[in-house]
Short mmCIF file of C-alpha atoms in Angstrom, two decimals:
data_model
loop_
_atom_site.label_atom_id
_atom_site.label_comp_id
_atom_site.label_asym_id
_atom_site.label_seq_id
_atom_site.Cartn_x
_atom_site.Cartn_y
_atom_site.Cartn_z
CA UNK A 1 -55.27 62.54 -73.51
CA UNK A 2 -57.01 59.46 -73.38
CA UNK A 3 -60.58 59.99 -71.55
CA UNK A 4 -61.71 57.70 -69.05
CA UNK A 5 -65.35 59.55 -68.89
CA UNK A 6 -68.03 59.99 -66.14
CA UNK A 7 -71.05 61.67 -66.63
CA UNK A 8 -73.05 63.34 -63.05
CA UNK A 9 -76.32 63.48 -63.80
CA UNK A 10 -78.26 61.55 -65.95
CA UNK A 11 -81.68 63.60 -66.88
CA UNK A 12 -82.35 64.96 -70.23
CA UNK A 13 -78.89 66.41 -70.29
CA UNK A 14 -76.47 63.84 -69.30
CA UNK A 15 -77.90 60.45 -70.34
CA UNK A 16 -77.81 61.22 -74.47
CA UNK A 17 -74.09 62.23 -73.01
CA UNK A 18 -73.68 59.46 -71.44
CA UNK A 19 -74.54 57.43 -74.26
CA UNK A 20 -72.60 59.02 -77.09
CA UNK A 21 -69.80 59.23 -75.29
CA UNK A 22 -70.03 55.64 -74.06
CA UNK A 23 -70.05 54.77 -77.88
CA UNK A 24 -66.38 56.13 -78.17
CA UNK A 25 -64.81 56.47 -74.85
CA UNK A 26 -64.82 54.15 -71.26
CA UNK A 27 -67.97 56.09 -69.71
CA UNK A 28 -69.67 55.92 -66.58
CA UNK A 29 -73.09 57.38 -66.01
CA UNK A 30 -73.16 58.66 -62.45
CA UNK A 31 -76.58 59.85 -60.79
CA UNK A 32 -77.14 59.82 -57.14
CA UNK A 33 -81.07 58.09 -57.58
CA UNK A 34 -80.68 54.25 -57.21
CA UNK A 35 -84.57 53.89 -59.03
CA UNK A 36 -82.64 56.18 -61.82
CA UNK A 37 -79.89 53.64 -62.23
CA UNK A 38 -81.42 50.64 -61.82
CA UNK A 39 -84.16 51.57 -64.51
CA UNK A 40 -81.08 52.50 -66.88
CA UNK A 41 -79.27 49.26 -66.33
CA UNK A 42 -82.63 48.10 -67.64
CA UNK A 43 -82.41 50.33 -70.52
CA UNK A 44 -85.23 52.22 -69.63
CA UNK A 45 -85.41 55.78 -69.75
CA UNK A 46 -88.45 57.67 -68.16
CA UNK A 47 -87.44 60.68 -70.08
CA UNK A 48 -88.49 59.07 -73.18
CA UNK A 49 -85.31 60.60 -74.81
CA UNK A 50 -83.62 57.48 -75.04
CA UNK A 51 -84.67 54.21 -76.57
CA UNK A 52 -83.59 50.85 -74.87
CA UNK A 53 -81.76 50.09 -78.20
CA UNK A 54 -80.00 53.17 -77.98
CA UNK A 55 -78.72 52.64 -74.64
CA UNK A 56 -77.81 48.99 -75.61
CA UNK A 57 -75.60 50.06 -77.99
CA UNK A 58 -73.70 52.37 -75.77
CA UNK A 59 -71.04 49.36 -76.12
CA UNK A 60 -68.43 51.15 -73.25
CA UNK A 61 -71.38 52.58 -71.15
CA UNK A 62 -71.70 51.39 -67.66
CA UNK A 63 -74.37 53.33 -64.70
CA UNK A 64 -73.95 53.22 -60.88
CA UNK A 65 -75.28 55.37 -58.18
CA UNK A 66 -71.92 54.80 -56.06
CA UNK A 67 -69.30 57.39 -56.55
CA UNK A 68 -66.74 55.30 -55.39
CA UNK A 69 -67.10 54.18 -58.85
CA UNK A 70 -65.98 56.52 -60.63
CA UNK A 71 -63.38 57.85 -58.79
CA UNK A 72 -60.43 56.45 -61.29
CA UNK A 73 -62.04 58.37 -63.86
CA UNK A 74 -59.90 61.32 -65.31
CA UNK A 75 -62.85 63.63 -66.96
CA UNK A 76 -65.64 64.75 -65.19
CA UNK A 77 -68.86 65.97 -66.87
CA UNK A 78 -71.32 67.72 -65.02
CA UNK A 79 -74.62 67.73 -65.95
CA UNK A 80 -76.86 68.32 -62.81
CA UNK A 81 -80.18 70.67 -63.18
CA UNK A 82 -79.51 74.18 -62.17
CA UNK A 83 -83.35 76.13 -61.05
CA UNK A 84 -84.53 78.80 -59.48
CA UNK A 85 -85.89 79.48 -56.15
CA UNK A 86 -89.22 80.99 -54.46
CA UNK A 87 -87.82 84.47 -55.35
CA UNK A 88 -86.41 84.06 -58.94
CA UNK A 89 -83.32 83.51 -57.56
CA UNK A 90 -80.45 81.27 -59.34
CA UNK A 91 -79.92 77.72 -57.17
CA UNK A 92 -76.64 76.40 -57.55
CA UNK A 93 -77.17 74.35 -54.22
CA UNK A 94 -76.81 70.55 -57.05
CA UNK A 95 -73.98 71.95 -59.25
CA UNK A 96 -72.02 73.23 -55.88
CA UNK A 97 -72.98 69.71 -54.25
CA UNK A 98 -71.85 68.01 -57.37
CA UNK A 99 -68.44 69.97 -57.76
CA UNK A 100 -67.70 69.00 -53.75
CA UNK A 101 -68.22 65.42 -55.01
CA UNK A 102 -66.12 65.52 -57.74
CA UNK A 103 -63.49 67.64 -56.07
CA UNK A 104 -63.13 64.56 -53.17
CA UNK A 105 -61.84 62.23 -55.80
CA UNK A 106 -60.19 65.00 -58.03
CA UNK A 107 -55.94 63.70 -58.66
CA UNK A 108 -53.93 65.65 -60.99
CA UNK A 109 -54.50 66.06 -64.76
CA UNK A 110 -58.21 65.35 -64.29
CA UNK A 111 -60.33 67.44 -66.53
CA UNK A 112 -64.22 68.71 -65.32
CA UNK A 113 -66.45 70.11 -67.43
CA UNK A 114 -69.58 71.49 -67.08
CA UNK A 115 -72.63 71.55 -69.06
CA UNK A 116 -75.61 73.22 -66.48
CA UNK A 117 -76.97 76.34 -67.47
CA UNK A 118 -75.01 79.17 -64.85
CA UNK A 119 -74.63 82.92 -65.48
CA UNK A 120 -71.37 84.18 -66.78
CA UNK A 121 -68.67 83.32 -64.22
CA UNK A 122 -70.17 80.97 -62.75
CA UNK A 123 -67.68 77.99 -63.10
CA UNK A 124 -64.67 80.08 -62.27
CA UNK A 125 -66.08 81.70 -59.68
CA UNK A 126 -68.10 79.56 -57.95
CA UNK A 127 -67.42 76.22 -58.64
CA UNK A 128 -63.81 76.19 -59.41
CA UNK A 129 -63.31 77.51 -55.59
CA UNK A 130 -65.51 74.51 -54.47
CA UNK A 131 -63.43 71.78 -56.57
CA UNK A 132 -59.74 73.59 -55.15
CA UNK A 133 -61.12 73.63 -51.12
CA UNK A 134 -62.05 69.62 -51.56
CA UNK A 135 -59.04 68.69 -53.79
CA UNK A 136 -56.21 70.30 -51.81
CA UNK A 137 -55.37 71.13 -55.81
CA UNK A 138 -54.65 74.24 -57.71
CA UNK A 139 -56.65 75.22 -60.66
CA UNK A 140 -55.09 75.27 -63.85
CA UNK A 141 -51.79 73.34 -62.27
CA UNK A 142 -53.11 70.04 -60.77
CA UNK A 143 -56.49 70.09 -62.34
CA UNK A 144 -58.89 71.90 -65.25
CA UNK A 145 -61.81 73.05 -66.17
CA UNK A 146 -64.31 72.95 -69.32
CA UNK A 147 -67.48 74.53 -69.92
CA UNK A 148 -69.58 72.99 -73.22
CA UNK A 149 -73.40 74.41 -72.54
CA UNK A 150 -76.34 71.71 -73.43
CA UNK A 151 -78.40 72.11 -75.82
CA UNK A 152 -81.12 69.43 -75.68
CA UNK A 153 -84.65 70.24 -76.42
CA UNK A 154 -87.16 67.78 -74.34
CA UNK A 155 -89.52 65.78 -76.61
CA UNK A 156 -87.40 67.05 -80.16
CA UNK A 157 -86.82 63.83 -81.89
CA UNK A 158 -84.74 65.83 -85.40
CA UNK A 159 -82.77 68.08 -83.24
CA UNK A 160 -80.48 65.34 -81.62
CA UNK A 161 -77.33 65.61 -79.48
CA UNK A 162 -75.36 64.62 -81.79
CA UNK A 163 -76.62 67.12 -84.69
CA UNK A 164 -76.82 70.00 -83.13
CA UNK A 165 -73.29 72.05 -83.53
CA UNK A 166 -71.53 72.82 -79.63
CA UNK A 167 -69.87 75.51 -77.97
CA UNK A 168 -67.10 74.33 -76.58
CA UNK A 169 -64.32 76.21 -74.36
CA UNK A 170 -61.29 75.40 -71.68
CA UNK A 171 -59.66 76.90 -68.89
CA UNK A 172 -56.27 77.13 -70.78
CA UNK A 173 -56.05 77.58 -74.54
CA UNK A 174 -54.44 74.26 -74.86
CA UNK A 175 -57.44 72.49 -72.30
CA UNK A 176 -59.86 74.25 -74.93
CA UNK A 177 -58.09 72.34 -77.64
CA UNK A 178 -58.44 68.88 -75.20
CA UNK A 179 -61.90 69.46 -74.78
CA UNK A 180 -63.32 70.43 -77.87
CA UNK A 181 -61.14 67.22 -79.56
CA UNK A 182 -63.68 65.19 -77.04
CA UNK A 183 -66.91 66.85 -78.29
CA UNK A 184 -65.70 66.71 -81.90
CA UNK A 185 -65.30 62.60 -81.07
CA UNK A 186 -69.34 62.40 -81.39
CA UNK A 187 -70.79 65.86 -82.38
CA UNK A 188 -71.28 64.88 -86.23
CA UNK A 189 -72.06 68.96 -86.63
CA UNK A 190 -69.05 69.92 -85.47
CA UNK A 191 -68.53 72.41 -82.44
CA UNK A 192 -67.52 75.96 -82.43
CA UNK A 193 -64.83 76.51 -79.73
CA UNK A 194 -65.63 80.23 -77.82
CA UNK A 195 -62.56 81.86 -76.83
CA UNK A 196 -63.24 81.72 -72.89
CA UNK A 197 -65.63 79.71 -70.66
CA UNK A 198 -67.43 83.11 -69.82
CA UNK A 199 -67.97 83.67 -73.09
CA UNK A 200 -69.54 80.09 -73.37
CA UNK A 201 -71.73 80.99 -70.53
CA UNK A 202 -73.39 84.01 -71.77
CA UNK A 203 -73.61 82.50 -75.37
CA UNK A 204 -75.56 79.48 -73.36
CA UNK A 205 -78.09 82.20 -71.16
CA UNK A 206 -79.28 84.67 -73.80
CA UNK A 207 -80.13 81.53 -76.06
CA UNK A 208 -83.20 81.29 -73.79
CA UNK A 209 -83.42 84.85 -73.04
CA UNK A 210 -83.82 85.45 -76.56
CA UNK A 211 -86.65 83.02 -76.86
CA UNK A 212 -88.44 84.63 -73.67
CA UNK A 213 -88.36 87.86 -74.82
CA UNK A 214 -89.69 86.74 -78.22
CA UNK A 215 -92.27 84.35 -76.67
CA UNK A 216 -93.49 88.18 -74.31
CA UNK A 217 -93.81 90.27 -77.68
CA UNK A 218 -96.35 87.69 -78.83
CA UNK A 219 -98.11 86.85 -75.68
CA UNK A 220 -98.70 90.80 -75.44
CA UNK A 221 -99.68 90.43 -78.97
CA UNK A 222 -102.25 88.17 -78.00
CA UNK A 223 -103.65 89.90 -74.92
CA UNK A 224 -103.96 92.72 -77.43
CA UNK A 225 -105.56 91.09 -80.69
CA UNK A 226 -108.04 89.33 -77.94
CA UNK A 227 -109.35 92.57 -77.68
CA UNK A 228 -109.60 93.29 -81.08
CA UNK A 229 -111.73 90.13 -81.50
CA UNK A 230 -109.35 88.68 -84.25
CA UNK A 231 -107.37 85.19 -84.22
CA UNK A 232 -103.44 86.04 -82.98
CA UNK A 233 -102.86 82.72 -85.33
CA UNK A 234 -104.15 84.07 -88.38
CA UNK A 235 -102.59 87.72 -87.67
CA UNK A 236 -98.94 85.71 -87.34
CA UNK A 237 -99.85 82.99 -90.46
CA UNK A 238 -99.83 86.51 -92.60
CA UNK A 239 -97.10 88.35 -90.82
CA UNK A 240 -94.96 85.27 -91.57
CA UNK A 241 -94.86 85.38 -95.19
CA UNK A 242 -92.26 87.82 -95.35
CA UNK A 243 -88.92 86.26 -95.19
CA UNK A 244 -87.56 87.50 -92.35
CA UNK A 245 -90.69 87.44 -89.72
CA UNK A 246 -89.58 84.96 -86.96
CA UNK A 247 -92.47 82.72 -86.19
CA UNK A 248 -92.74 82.43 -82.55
CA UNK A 249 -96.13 81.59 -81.14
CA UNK A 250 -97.99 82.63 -78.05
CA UNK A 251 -97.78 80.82 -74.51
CA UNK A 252 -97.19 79.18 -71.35
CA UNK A 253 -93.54 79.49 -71.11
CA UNK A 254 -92.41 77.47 -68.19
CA UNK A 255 -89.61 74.18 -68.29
CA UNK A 256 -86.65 74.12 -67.01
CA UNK A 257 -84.75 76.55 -69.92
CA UNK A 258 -86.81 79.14 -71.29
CA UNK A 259 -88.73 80.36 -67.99
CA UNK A 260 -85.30 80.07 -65.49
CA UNK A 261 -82.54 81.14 -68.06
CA UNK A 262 -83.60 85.01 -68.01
CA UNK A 263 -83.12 85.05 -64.45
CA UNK A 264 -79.24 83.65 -64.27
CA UNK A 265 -78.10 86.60 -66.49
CA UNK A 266 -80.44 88.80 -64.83
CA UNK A 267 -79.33 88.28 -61.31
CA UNK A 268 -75.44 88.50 -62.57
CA UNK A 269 -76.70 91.89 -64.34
CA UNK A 270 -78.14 93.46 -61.23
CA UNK A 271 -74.97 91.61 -58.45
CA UNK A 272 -72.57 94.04 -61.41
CA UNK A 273 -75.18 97.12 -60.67
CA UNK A 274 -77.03 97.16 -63.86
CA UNK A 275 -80.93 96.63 -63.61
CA UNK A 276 -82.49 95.04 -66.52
CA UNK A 277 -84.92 96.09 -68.33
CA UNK A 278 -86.59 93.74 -71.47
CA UNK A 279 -85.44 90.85 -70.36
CA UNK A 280 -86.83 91.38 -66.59
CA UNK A 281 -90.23 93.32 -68.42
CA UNK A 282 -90.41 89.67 -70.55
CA UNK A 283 -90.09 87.81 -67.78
CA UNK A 284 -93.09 89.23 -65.91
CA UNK A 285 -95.17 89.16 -68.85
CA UNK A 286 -94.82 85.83 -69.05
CA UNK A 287 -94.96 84.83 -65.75
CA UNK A 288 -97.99 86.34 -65.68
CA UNK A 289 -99.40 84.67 -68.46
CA UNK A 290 -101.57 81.32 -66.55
CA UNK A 291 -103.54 83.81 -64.44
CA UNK A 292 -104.35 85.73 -67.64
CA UNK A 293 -105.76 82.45 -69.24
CA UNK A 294 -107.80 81.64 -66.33
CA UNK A 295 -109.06 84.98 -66.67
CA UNK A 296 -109.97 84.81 -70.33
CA UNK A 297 -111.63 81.30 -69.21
CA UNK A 298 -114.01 83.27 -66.35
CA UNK A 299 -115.09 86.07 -68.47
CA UNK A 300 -115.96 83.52 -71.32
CA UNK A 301 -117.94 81.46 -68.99
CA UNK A 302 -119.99 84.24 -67.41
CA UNK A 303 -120.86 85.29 -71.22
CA UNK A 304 -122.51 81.75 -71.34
CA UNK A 305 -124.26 82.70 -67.98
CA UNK A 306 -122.63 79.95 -66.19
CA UNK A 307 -122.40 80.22 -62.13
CA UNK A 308 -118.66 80.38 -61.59
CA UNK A 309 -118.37 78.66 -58.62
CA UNK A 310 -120.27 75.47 -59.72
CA UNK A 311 -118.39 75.24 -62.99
CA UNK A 312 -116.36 71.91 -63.42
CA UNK A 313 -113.54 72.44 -65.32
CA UNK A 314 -111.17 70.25 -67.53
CA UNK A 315 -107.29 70.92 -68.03
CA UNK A 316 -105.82 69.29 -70.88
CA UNK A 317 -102.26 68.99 -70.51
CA UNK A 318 -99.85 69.73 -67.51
CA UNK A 319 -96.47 69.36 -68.67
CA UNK A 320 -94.04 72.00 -69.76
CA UNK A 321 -94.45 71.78 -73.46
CA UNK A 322 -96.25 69.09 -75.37
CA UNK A 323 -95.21 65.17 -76.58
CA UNK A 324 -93.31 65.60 -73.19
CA UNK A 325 -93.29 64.40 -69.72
CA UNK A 326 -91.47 66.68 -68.07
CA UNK A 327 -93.57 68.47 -65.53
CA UNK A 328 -90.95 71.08 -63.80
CA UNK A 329 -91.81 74.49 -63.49
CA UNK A 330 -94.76 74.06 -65.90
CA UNK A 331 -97.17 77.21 -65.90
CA UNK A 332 -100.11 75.12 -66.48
CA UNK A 333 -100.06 74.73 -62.74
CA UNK A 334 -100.62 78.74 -62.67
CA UNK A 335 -103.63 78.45 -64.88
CA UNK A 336 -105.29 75.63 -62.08
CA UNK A 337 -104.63 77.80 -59.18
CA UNK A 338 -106.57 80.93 -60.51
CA UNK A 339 -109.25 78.60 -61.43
CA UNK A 340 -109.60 77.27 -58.56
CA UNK A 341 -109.24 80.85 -56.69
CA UNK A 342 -112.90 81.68 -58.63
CA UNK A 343 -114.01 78.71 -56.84
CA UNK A 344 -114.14 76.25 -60.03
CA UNK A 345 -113.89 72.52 -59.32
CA UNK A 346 -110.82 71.45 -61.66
CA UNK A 347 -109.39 68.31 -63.02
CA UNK A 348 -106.32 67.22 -64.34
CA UNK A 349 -105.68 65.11 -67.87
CA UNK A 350 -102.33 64.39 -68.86
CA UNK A 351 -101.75 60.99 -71.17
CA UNK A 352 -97.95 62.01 -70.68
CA UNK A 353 -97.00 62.96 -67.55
CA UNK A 354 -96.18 60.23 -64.73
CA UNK A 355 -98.93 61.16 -61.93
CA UNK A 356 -96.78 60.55 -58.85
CA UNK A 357 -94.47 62.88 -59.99
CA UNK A 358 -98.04 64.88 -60.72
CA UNK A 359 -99.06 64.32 -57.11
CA UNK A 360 -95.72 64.81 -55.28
CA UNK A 361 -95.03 68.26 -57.06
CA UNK A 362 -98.58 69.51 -57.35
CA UNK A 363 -100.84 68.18 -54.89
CA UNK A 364 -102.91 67.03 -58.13
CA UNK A 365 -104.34 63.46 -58.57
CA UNK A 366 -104.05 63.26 -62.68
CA UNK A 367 -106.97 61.67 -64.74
CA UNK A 368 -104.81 59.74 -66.76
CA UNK A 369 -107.84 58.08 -69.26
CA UNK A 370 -110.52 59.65 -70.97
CA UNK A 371 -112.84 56.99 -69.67
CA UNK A 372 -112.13 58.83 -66.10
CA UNK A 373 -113.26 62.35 -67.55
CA UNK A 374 -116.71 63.65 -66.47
CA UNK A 375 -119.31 64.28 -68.93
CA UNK A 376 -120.49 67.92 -67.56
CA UNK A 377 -117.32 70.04 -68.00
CA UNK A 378 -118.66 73.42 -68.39
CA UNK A 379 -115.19 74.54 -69.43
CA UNK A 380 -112.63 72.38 -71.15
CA UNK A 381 -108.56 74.39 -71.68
CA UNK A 382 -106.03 73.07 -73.83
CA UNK A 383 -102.90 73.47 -72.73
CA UNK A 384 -100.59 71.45 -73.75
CA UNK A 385 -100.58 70.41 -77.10
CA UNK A 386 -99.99 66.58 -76.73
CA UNK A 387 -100.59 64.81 -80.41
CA UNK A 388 -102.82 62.33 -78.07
CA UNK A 389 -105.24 65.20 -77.89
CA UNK A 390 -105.61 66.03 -81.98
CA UNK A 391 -107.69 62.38 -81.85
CA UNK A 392 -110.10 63.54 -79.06
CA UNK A 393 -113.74 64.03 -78.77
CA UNK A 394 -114.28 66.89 -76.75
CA UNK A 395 -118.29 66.44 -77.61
CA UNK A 396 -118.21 63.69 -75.34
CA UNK A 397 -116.83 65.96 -72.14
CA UNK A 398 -118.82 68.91 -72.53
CA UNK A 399 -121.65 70.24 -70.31
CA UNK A 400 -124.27 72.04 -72.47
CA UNK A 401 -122.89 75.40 -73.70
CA UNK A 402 -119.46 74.59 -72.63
CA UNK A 403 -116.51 77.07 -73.20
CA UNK A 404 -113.63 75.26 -74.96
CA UNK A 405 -110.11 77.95 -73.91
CA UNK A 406 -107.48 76.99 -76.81
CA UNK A 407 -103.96 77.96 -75.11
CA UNK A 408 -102.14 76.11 -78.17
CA UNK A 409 -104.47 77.73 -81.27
CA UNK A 410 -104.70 74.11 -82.57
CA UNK A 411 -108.57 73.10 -82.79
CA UNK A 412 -110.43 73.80 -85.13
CA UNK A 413 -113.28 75.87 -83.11
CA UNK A 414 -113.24 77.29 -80.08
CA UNK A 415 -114.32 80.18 -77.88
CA UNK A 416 -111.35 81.75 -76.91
CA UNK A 417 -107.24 81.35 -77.52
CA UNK A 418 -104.25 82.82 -77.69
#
């Protein structure tokens, strides 16, 4: 089969696609934001994933924001993001929007596969219905289906697309053969083809569920040692000279992976009658983990006999994790709120998150220079480790007796961390 590729959606998931692929194969990158495209045809990616050389040498790679253009393409790869709701609920609403797109222009032989994060079942049951009810085609006659789960890690410049092995799967044992030949076209470490798409899914969810529930043991660890009075750092530095420790670290665990994963395999769980338990116990624990920083923050502050609801205080960091700009469904935001439920005055210093998006998502107008900072913080929290902030003078920000919270257990002295 010769591919004649486009790529819908072009965040952190589908523009490296979109890229490789457009190295090897005719590509189109396909996202419905105009300002998205029209930065890309400039070879500049706000995601800071991508480097305008990269994208230059995408030799076969075109963008457009018109899906008119694309529809003479024969494989489809969906990429879109796939969140949660208010309620912890999974919100298909983009990868059911995209699959009605694609199934307008689907003609027979035409391959889709997806790459969103969805709960086992998901593409059969859900979107495959969606792609047959626009098409007018049958699944598995006219048209098929892959599903090859992402793997991209935001702001992880060794652990590349390309170098990071890929489940593959197909609808049809011979489609699975189709589409793991694609992958294998620019994976240089090779794939590993799963014997169903469902089994792709659920390989895909519990990656991150994992992670969550590993993240919980050592946030409780944390709330525990605090206690104690001793460093959860130096507690895990000794733990992890046996060989098989695993060397998580303690948390904010929000982004668009670890902190929504859990609930896609825990909402299939419960709609199949079986209630979770660890995962669903991790997730609180971790959801629950901002207002417990705020917390420590208070109770450190009234040691130092400050008056809580004068106290200025000064957030480092507002992005999911750090060396990142990606601000969705950070937990940083839960750390502000309690704050500022005490009655503390807060601001907001972020050297890499883009403060629109700040202000549109948050409310928050972001200090984006340290010559904007006060000088009479009487607490300052780390919470985002951003290498900008291993070269800063917090001397110069801090109100006399000031309480410095380390979230990330990076600096050198402080008065409280996890």
């Amino acid at each position: 089969m010769e591919h004649n590729i486009a790529v819908v959606g072009l965040g952190y998931v589908g523009l490296p696609l979109a890229v490789e692929f457009g190295k090897k194969h005719p590509t189109i990158g396909y996202d419905i934001s105009r300002k998205r495209v029209d930065e890309l045809k400039k070879y500049q990616d706000r995601t800071r994933e991508i480097s305008p050389e990269e994208i230059a040498s995408s030799r076969q790679l075109s963008f457009t924001s018109n899906q008119e253009d694309i529809r003479q393409c024969n494989t489809y790869i969906i990429t879109v993001p796939t969140p949660i709701d208010h309620f912890n609920r999974p919100d298909l609403s983009l990868l059911l929007g995209a699959s009605k797109t694609i199934g307008e222009m689907l003609t027979k032989g035409n391959l889709v596969i997806y790459e969103s994060t969805v709960y086992p079942g998901a593409t059969e049951e859900d979107c495959v219905p969606v792609l047959e009810k626009t098409s007018g085609l049958s699944f598995n006659n006219d048209f098929f289906c892959g599903y090859s789960p992402e793997r991209i890690n935001p702001g992880d410049k060794a652990h590349r697309l390309v170098n990071i092995c890929k489940i593959t799967s197909g609808s049809t044992p011979e489609i699975a053969r189709v589409v793991d030949r694609l992958y294998n076209s620019i994976i240089t470490a090779g794939t590993h083809p799963a014997p169903s798409i469902k089994v792709a899914e659920a390989a895909k969810v519990i990656e991150n569920a994992q992670r969550d529930i590993n993240i919980s043991f050592v946030n409780e660890l944390a709330m525990i040692f605090a206690r104690m009075g001793i460093r959860t750092k130096d507690v895990l530095d000794a733990a992890g000279t046996k060989w098989n420790f695993l060397p998580f670290q303690p948390g904010l665990v929000g982004g668009h992976c670890i902190g929504v994963d859990p609930y896609y395999l825990t909402h299939k769980a419960e709609s199949l009658g079986y209630i979770p338990q660890i995962i669903l116990a991790g997730r609180r624990l971790n959801d629950s983990m901002g207002v417990y920083v705020a917390n420590q923050v208070i109770k450190h502050l009234i040691k130092k006999s400050h008056k809580i609801a004068d106290s200025r205080v000064l957030i480092l960091g507002i992005t999911f994790k750090e060396n990142c700009p990606d601000i969705r469904n950070s937990k940083v935001i839960d750390v502000i709120n309690e704050l500022r439920e005490f009655g503390c005055t807060v601001d907001v210093h972020d050297p890499q998150a883009d403060p629109e998006e700040v202000r549109q998502e948050y409310g928050i107008e972001l200090l984006t220079k340290p010559s904007q900072l006060e000088k009479n913080y009487q607490a300052i929290v780390l919470c985002v480790s951003h290498d900008q902030y291993f070269s800063l003078d917090l001397d110069q920000f801090e109100a006399p007796d000031c309480v410095v919270y380390d979230v990330k257990n990076v600096l050198t002295e402080s008065d409280g961390y996890l």
